[in-house]
Amino acid sequence: MSKGLAQIMKQAQQMQQKMARLQEEASQRTAEASVGGGAVTAVVNGKNQVMSLSIRKEAVDPEDVEMLQDLVVAAVNEALKKVQSEVSAEMERITGGLNIPGLF
């Protein structure tokens, strides 16, 4: 094996190890988002799982269930966007901006 190819293989292995570590760290990372003036708060993790959802009493109006549903969706989506952005930024830092499909 040529010296150049050996170096490329070593770098690829190091990147693979860093990415595996990032995936593990991503599962531990959380993001929180509140909407409706804090009426609904969602916390998600880096695996895109909802960890908690808080709804203040004053947000519950039996006459306007649709508003509460919209707030829940907005809070979860905003939290997911935050955590995905954080994970993507870390991935870009590790890969040097290489676009590797299917990682996250």
Tab-separated table of C-alpha atoms in Angstrom:
chain	number	residue	atom	x	y	z
A	1	MET	CA	0.000	0.000	0.000
A	2	SER	CA	1.377	3.392	-0.906
A	3	LYS	CA	2.201	5.912	1.789
A	4	GLY	CA	-0.466	8.326	0.446
A	5	LEU	CA	-3.184	5.680	0.451
A	6	ALA	CA	-2.251	4.591	3.959
A	7	GLN	CA	-2.572	8.203	5.129
A	8	ILE	CA	-5.997	8.551	3.485
A	9	MET	CA	-7.177	5.323	5.132
A	10	LYS	CA	-5.935	6.539	8.521
A	11	GLN	CA	-7.761	9.866	8.096
A	12	ALA	CA	-10.942	8.079	7.041
A	13	GLN	CA	-10.781	5.870	10.121
A	14	GLN	CA	-10.244	8.886	12.385
A	15	MET	CA	-13.231	10.678	10.823
A	16	GLN	CA	-15.345	7.558	11.260
A	17	GLN	CA	-14.433	7.438	14.956
A	18	LYS	CA	-15.249	11.138	15.368
A	19	MET	CA	-18.595	10.690	13.641
A	20	ALA	CA	-19.488	7.707	15.825
A	21	ARG	CA	-18.668	9.820	18.872
A	22	LEU	CA	-20.798	12.664	17.492
A	23	GLN	CA	-23.760	10.342	16.981
A	24	GLU	CA	-23.491	9.228	20.598
A	25	GLU	CA	-23.196	12.836	21.771
A	26	ALA	CA	-26.162	13.831	19.606
A	27	SER	CA	-28.386	11.419	21.492
A	28	GLN	CA	-27.384	13.179	24.719
A	29	ARG	CA	-27.904	16.697	23.318
A	30	THR	CA	-31.226	18.412	24.045
A	31	ALA	CA	-32.969	21.533	22.841
A	32	GLU	CA	-35.930	23.385	24.283
A	33	ALA	CA	-38.458	25.676	22.655
A	34	SER	CA	-41.357	27.619	24.114
A	35	VAL	CA	-44.220	29.157	22.177
A	36	GLY	CA	-47.314	31.151	23.004
A	37	GLY	CA	-45.497	33.234	25.589
A	38	GLY	CA	-44.329	30.089	27.375
A	39	ALA	CA	-47.745	28.415	27.239
A	40	VAL	CA	-46.225	25.298	25.650
A	41	THR	CA	-42.632	24.115	26.044
A	42	ALA	CA	-41.080	21.122	24.289
A	43	VAL	CA	-37.732	19.449	24.968
A	44	VAL	CA	-36.267	17.093	22.362
A	45	ASN	CA	-33.016	15.163	22.055
A	46	GLY	CA	-30.572	14.695	19.212
A	47	LYS	CA	-32.346	11.519	18.153
A	48	ASN	CA	-35.413	13.658	17.406
A	49	GLN	CA	-37.344	12.220	20.328
A	50	VAL	CA	-39.639	14.374	22.445
A	51	MET	CA	-38.296	14.179	25.986
A	52	SER	CA	-40.895	16.383	27.646
A	53	LEU	CA	-43.839	18.597	26.844
A	54	SER	CA	-45.191	21.176	29.263
A	55	ILE	CA	-48.535	22.912	28.856
A	56	ARG	CA	-49.596	25.676	31.207
A	57	LYS	CA	-53.179	25.494	32.496
A	58	GLU	CA	-54.122	28.802	30.941
A	59	ALA	CA	-53.273	27.379	27.486
A	60	VAL	CA	-56.013	24.771	27.791
A	61	ASP	CA	-59.281	26.090	26.388
A	62	PRO	CA	-61.860	23.383	25.639
A	63	GLU	CA	-63.473	25.787	23.184
A	64	ASP	CA	-60.244	26.187	21.177
A	65	VAL	CA	-58.472	22.834	21.053
A	66	GLU	CA	-57.021	23.658	17.631
A	67	MET	CA	-54.981	26.519	19.091
A	68	LEU	CA	-53.418	24.211	21.673
A	69	GLN	CA	-52.663	21.640	18.988
A	70	ASP	CA	-50.976	24.327	16.884
A	71	LEU	CA	-48.906	25.463	19.874
A	72	VAL	CA	-47.755	21.912	20.609
A	73	VAL	CA	-46.763	21.331	16.980
A	74	ALA	CA	-44.946	24.689	16.840
A	75	ALA	CA	-43.025	24.033	20.073
A	76	VAL	CA	-41.946	20.537	19.018
A	77	ASN	CA	-40.954	21.669	15.531
A	78	GLU	CA	-38.933	24.614	16.876
A	79	ALA	CA	-37.106	22.400	19.378
A	80	LEU	CA	-36.358	19.845	16.637
A	81	LYS	CA	-35.035	22.594	14.391
A	82	LYS	CA	-32.731	23.799	17.170
A	83	VAL	CA	-31.270	20.385	17.980
A	84	GLN	CA	-30.839	19.493	14.298
A	85	SER	CA	-29.048	22.782	13.714
A	86	GLU	CA	-26.687	22.117	16.627
A	87	VAL	CA	-25.930	18.573	15.462
A	88	SER	CA	-25.417	19.746	11.860
A	89	ALA	CA	-23.035	22.487	12.974
A	90	GLU	CA	-20.986	19.978	14.947
A	91	MET	CA	-20.982	17.542	12.020
A	92	GLU	CA	-19.792	20.294	9.679
A	93	ARG	CA	-17.013	21.145	12.116
A	94	ILE	CA	-15.870	17.520	12.234
A	95	THR	CA	-16.142	16.799	8.501
A	96	GLY	CA	-14.765	20.150	7.396
A	97	GLY	CA	-17.950	20.922	5.478
A	98	LEU	CA	-18.042	17.679	3.488
A	99	ASN	CA	-21.601	16.815	2.564
A	100	ILE	CA	-21.967	13.135	3.418
A	101	PRO	CA	-25.547	12.022	2.643
A	102	GLY	CA	-27.450	10.004	5.201
A	103	LEU	CA	-25.444	10.852	8.305
A	104	PHE	CA	-28.037	13.034	10.029
